[in-house]
Coordinates of C-alpha atoms in Angstrom, one line a residue:
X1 CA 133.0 106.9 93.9
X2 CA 133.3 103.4 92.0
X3 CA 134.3 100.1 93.2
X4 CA 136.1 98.3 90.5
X5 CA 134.9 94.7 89.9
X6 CA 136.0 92.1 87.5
X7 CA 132.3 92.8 85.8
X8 CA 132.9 96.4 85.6
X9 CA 131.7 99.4 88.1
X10 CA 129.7 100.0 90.9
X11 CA 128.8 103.2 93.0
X12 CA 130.3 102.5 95.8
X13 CA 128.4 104.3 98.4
X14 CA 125.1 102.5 97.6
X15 CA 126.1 99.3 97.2
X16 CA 123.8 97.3 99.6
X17 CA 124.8 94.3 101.6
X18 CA 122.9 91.7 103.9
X19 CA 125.4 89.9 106.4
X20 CA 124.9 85.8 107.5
X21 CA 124.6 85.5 111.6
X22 CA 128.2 83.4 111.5
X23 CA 129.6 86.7 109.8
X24 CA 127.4 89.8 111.8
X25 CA 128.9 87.4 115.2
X26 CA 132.7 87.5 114.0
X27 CA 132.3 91.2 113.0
X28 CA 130.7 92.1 116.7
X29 CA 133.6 89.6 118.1
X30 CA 136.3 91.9 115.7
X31 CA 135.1 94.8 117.0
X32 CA 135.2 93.5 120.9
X33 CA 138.4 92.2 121.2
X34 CA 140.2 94.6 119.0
X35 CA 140.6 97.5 121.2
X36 CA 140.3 96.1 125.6
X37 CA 140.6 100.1 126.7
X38 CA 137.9 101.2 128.8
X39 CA 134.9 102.7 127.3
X40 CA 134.4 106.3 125.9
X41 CA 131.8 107.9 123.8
X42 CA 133.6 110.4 122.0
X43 CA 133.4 110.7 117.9
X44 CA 137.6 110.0 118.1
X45 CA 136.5 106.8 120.0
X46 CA 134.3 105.8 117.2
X47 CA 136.9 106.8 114.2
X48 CA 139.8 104.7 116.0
X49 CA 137.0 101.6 115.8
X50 CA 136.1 102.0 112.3
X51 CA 140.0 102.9 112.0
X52 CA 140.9 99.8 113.5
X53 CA 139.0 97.7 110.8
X54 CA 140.5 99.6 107.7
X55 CA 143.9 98.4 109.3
X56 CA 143.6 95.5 110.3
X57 CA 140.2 93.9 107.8
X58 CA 138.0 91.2 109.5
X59 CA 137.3 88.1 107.7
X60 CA 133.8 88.8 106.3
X61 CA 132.0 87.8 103.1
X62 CA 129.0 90.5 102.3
X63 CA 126.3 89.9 99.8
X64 CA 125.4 92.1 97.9
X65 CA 121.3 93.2 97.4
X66 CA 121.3 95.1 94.9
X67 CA 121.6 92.6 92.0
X68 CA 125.4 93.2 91.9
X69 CA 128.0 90.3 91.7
X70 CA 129.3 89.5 95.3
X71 CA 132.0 91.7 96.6
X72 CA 135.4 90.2 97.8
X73 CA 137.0 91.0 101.5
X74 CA 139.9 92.0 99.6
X75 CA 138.0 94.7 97.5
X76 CA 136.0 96.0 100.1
X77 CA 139.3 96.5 102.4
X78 CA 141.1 98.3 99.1
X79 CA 137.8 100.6 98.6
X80 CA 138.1 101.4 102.8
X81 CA 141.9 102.3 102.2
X82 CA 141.4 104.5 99.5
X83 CA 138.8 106.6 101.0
X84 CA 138.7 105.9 104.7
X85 CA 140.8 109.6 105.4
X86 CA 138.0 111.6 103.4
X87 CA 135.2 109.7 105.5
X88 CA 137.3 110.2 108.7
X89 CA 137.4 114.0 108.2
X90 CA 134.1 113.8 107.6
X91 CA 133.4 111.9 110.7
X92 CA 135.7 113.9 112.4
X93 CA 134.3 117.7 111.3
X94 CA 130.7 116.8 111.5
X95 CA 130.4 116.7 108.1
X96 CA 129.3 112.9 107.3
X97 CA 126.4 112.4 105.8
X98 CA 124.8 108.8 105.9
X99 CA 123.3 107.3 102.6
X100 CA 119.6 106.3 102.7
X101 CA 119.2 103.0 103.3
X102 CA 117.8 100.2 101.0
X103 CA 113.8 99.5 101.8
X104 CA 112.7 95.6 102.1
X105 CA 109.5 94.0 102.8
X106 CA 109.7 90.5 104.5
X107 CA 106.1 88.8 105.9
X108 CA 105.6 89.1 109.5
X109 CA 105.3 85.6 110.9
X110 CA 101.7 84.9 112.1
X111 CA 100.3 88.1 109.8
X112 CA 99.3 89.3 106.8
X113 CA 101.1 92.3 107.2
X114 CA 105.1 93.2 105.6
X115 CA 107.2 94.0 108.0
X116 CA 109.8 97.1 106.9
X117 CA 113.6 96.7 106.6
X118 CA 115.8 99.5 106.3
X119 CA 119.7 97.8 104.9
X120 CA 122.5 100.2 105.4
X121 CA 125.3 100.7 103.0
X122 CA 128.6 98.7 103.4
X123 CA 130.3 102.0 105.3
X124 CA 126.9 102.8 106.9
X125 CA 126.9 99.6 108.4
X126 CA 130.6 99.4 110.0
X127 CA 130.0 103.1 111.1
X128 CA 126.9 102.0 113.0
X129 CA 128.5 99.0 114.2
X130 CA 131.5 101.2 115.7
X131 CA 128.9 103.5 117.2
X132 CA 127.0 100.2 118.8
X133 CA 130.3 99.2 120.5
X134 CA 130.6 102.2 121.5
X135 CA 127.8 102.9 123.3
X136 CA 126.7 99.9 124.7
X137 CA 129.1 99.6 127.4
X138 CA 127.9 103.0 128.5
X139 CA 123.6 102.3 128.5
X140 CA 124.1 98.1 128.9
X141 CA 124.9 98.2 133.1
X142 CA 122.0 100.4 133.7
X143 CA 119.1 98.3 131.7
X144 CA 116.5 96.6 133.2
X145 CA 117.2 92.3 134.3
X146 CA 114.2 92.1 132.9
X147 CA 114.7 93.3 130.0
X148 CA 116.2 90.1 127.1
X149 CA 116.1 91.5 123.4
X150 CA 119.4 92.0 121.8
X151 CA 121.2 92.1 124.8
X152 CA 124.7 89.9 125.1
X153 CA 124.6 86.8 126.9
X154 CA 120.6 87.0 127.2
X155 CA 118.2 85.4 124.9
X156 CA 114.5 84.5 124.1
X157 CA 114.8 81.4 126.4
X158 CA 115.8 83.0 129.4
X159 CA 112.6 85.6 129.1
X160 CA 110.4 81.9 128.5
X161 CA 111.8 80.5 131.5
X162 CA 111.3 83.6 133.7
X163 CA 108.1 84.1 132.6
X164 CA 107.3 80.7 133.4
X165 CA 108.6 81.1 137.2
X166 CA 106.2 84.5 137.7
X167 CA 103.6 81.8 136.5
X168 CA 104.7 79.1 138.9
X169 CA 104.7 82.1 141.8
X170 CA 101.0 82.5 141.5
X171 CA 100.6 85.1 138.3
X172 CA 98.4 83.4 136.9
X173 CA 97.2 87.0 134.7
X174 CA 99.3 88.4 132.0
X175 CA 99.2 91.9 130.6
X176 CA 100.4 90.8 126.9
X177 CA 101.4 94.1 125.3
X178 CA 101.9 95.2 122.0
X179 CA 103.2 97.7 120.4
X180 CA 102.1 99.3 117.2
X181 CA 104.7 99.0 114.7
X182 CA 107.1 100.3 117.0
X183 CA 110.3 100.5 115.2
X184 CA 108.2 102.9 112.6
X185 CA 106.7 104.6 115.5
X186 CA 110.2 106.2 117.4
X187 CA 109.9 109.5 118.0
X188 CA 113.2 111.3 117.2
X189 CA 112.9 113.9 119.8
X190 CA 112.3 112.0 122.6
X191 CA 114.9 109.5 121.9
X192 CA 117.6 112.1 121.3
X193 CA 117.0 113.2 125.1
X194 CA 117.1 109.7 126.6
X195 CA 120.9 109.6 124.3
X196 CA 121.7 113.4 125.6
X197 CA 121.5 112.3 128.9
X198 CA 124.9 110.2 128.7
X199 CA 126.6 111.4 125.6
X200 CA 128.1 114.5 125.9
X201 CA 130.0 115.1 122.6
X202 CA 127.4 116.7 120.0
X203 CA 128.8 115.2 117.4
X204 CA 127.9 111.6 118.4
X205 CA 124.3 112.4 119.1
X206 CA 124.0 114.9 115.3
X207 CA 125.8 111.9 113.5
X208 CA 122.9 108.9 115.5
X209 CA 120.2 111.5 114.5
X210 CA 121.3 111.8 110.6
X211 CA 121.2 108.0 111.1
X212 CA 117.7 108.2 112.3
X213 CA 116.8 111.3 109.5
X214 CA 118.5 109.1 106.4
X215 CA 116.0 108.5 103.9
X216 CA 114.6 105.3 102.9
X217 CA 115.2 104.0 99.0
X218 CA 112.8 102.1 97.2
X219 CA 112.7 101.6 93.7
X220 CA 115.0 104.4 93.1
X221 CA 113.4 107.0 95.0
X222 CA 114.3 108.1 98.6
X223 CA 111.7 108.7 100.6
X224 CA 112.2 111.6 104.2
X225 CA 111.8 109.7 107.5
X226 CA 110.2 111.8 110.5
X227 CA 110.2 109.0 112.6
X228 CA 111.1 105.5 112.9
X229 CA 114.3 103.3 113.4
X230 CA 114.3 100.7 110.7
X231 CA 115.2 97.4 111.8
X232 CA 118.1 96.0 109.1
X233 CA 121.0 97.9 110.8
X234 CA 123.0 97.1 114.0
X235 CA 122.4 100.1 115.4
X236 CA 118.4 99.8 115.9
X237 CA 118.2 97.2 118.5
X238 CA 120.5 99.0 120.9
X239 CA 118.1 102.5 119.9
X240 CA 115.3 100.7 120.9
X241 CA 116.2 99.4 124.6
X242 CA 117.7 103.2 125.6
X243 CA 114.3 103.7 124.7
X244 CA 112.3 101.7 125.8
X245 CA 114.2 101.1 129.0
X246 CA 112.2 104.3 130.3
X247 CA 109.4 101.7 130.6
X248 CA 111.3 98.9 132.0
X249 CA 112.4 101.5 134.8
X250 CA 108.5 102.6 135.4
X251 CA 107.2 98.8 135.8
X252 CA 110.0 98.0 138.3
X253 CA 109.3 101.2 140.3
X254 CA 105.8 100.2 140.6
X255 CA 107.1 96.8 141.5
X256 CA 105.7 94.7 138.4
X257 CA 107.2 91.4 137.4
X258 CA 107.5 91.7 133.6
X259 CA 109.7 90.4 130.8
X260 CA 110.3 92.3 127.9
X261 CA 112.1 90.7 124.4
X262 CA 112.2 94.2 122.1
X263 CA 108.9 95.2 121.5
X264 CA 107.2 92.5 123.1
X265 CA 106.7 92.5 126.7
X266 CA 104.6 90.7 129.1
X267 CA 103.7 91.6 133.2
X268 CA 102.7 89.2 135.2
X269 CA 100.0 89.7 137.6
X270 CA 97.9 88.3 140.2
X271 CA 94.4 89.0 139.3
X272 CA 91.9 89.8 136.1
X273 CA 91.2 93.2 137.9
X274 CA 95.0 94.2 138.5
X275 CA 95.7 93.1 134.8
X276 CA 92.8 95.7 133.0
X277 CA 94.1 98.5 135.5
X278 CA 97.7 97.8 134.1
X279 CA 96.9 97.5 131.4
X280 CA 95.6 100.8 130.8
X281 CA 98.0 102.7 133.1
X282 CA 100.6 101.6 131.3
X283 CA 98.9 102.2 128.0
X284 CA 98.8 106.2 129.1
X285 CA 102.5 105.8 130.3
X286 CA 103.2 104.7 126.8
X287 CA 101.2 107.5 125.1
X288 CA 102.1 110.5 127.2
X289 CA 105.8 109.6 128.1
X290 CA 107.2 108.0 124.6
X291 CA 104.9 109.1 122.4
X292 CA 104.2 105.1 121.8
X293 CA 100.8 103.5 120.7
X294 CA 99.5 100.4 122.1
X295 CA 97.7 98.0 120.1
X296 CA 94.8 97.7 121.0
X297 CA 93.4 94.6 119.4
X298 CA 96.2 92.7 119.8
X299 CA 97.2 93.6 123.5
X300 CA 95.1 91.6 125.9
X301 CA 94.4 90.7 129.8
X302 CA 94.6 87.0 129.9
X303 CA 95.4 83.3 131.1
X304 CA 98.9 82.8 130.3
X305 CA 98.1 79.6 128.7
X306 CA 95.7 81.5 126.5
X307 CA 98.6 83.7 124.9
X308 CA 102.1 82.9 123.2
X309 CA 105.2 84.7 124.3
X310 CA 108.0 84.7 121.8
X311 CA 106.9 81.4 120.0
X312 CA 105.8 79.3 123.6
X313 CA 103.0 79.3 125.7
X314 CA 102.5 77.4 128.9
X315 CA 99.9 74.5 130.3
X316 CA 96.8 75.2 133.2
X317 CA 98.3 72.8 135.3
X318 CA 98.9 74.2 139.1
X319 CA 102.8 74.0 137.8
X320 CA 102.6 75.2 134.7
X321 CA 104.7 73.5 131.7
X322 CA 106.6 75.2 128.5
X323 CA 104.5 74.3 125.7
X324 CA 105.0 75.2 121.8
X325 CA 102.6 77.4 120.9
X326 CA 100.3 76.5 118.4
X327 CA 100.7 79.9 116.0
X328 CA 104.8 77.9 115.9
X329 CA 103.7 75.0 115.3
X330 CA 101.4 76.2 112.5
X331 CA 104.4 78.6 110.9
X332 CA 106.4 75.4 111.0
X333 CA 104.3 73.8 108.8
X334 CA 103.7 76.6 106.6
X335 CA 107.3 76.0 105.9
X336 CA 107.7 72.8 105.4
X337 CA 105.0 72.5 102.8
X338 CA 107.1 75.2 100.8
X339 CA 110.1 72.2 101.1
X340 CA 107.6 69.7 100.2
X341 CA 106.5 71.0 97.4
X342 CA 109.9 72.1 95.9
X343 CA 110.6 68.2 96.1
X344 CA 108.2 67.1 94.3
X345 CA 110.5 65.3 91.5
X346 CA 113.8 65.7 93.4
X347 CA 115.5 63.3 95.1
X348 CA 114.8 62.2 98.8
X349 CA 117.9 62.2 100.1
X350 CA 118.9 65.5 99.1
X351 CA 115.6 66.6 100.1
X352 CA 116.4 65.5 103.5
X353 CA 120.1 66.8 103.7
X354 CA 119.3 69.8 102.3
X355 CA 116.5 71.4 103.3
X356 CA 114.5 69.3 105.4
X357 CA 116.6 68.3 108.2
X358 CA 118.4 72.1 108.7
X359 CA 115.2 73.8 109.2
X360 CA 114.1 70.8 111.9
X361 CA 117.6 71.4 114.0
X362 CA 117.1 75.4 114.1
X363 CA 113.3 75.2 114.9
X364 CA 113.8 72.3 117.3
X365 CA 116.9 74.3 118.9
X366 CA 114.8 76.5 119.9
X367 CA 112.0 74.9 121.3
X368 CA 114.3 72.4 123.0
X369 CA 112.6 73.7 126.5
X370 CA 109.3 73.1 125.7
X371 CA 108.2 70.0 128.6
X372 CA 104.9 68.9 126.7
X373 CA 106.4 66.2 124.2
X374 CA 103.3 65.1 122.2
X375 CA 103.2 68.2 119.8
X376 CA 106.9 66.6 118.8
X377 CA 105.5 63.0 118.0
X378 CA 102.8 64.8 115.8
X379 CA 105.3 66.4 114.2
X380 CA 107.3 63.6 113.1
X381 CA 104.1 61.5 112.2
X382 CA 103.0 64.6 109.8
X383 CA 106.3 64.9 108.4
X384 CA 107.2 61.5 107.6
X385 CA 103.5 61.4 105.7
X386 CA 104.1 64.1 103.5
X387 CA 107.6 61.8 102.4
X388 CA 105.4 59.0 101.7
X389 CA 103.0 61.4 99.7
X390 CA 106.1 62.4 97.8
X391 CA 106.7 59.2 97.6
X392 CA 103.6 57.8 96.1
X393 CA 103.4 60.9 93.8
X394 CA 106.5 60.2 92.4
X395 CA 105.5 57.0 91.4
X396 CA 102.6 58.1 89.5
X397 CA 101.5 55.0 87.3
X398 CA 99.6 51.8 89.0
X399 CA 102.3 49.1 87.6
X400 CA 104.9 51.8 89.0
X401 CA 103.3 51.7 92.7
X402 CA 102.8 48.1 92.2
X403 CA 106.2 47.4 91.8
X404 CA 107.5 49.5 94.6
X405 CA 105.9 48.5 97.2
X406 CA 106.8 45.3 95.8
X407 CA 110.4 46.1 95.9
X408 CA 110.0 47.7 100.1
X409 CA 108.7 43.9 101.2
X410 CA 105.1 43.9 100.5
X411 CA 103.6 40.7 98.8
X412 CA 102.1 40.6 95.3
X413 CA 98.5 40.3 96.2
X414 CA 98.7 43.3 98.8
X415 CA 100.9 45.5 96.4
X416 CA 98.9 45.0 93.7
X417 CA 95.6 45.8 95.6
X418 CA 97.1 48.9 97.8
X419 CA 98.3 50.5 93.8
X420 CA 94.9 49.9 92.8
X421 CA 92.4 51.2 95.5
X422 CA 91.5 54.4 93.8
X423 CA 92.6 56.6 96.8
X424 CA 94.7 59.7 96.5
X425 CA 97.9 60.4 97.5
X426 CA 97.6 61.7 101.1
X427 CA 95.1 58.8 102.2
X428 CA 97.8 56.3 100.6
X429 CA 100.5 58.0 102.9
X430 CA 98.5 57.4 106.0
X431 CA 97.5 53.5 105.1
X432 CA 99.1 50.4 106.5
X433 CA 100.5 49.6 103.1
X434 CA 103.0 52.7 102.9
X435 CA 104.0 52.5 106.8
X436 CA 104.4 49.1 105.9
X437 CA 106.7 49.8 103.0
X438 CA 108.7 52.8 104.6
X439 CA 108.4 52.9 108.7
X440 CA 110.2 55.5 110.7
X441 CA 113.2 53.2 110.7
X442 CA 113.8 53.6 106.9
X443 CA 113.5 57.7 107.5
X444 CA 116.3 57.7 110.3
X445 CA 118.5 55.9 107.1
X446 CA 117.5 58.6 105.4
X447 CA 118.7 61.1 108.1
X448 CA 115.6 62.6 108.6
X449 CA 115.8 64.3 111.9
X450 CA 113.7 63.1 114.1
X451 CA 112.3 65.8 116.8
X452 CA 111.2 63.7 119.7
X453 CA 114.8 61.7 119.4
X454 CA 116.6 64.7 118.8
X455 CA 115.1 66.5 121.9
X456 CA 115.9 63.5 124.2
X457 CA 119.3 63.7 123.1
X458 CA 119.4 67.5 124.0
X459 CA 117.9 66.7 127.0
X460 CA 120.6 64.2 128.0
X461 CA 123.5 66.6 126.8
X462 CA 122.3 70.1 128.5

């Protein structure tokens, strides 16, 4: 099978795609409102979805990861017409076979370890995305409140604010679970039952199992999977709350006030004591019941303000405050030096519109809820010194410096001494002389976004 491009051919069927957020959220919206019937978990449900896409094409631009040119909307929706019957019969007879899908390594944040991708094919993908509306009408009533990851119309914030009322309440212990690489870790069989138990037509549950069986490429060989479902496609997340919701269901019949995001969940107790004895019931639940291993190092009994959940963590105060956590604050950072030091040279505006200011709004969009302000004043403090260190290394000579800081207002005498003290770069960004020369005020021309400004603002607005 060959998709024909301008710069020659490519085998179709393993040509590997990533899709941007705007472009997975219009795809989901295509697939919502393009078919208002009630639900139904039959294989000729799932055909008329993907069916529905080859007719009627959604507006999405896929790139390629496979070091491939970039295929068009309208070639993709001409390689779907051609073939889509065979691949319906396929569907259809039982006879599909998914492709393996494409291994990547990306850094876990706060680790040293790689955290495992698994990218589906281009008709991999839509097939599991026609399966995923599909089915989540028929498991999404019956999951836990409780319960936030990948779930519509819940989100990370929700789970921060709920955890913060348990706190408020007088759980003033959390059981801080983890997981041990848990989407490696699935066990087929037992996930299979949990899907048995509401789909009836076999052919559903053999093609989700050939999905969870599809090998794994990486550097051209395809390695068997036993166990596991790879994060990468859009099928995983909703996998991994049918399963897990078997453990939501067991902490709300014992009457536990928990919040779980995906693998991460967090109960809420009253006491040390109560906390170590959950902690290990739950830890044999986990074992016996879902063949799941906690991490032991990792999973802890503690002070809420002692632990992060998903990026915050909260004050000691008797009404406890949202709080950036500092592992954020120090991945932040982490970032932003990468920035830095890809603008050494370049111009500051750009720098600013480009790359710095982006990455400020998303982080700061995020933390938006957090009620202890001073970690966003340090912030902008450390961010607008590294621009002045830019600054002052892109001067580089002492007549340059000189004549810079005599340029930004500073008198002879001072500019002349302050480009000759001897100091480095980072010492001179901290100094009078250089908050002299460029204060904050000369930043917000700049459009560097402030995060203490741009917080008040969301403040005022939400």
């Amino acid at each position: 099978m060959y998709i024909i491009h301008d710069s020659g051919k490519i085998p179709g069927f393993f040509v590997y795609f990533q899709l941007s957020v705007r472009s997975r959220t219009y795809l989901e919206y295509f697939f919502r409102v393009t078919d208002s019937r009630p639900a139904a978990q039959g294989i000729n449900h799932i055909v008329h979805k993907v069916q529905q896409f080859v007719d009627q094409g959604a507006c999405v631009h896929f790139l390629l990861l496979s070091k491939v040119d970039k295929m068009t909307v309208e070639q993709l929706r001409t390689y779907l017409r051609e073939h889509w019957l065979r691949i319906k019969e396929e569907l259809l007879t039982d006879n599909y076979r998914p492709q393996p899908v494409l291994k990547v390594e990306i850094p876990k944040p706060g680790s040293k370890g790689m955290r495992v991708l698994g990218i589906p094919t281009v008709i991999d993908r839509l097939i599991q995305q026609a399966l995923h509306q599909v089915l989540s009408p028929i498991f999404e009533p019956d999951f836990s409140e409780s319960s936030y990851g990948f779930r519509p119309i819940r989100s990370a914030q929700q789970a921060v604010l709920k955890a913060r009322e348990y706190v408020r309440e007088g759980r003033r212990w959390v059981v801080d679970i983890d997981l041990e690489r848990f989407f490696d870790r699935v066990n087929h069989d037992i996930l299979m039952s949990r899907l048995a138990r509401r789909i009836k037509d076999k052919r559903v549950l053999r093609l989700i199992r050939q999905y969870l069986q599809a090998g794994m490429m990486s550097n051209g060989l395809t390695m068997a999977r036993r166990e596991g479902t790879p994060q990468g496609g859009p099928l995983s997340p909703l996998l991994s709350n049918i399963l897990l919701d078997e453990l939501d269901k067991e902490l709300e019949r014992r009457g536990h006030k928990f919040c779980r995001y995906a693998d991460d969940c967090n109960i809420y107790v009253q006491s040390q004591s109560s906390g170590e004895r959950v902690l290990k019931s739950i830890t044999s639940f986990l074992d016996r019941r879902l063949r799941l291993k906690v991490n032991v190092e990792k999973s802890a009994v503690a002070r809420p303000w002692e632990r992060k959940f998903l990026g915050y963590s909260l004050t000691s105060n008797r009404e406890p405050r949202l709080k950036v956590a500092k592992e954020s604050v120090k991945r932040l950072k982490g970032k932003l030096r990468e920035i830095f030091r890809r603008g050494q040279g370049r111009n500051l505006g750009k720098l600013i519109a480009d790359e710095l200011t982006p990455r400020l709004r998303g982080w700061l969009n995020y933390f938006q809820l957090a009620e202890v302000k001073g970690i966003f004043d340090e912030l902008d403090s450390w961010i607008r010194r590294k621009l002045r260190c830019l600054i002052w290394r892109h001067w580089k000579r002492t007549i340059t410096r000189a004549k810079g800081l005599r340029q930004r207002g500073l008198d002879e005498v001072r500019a002349w001494e302050s480009a000759t003290n001897g100091r480095g770069p980072w010492w001179n960004a901290g100094a009078s002389h250089m908050h002299a020369a460029f204060p904050k005020s000369y930043f917000d021309r700049c459009e560097l976004l402030s995060l203490r400004d741009q917080r008040l603002r969301l403040q005022r607005t939400s």
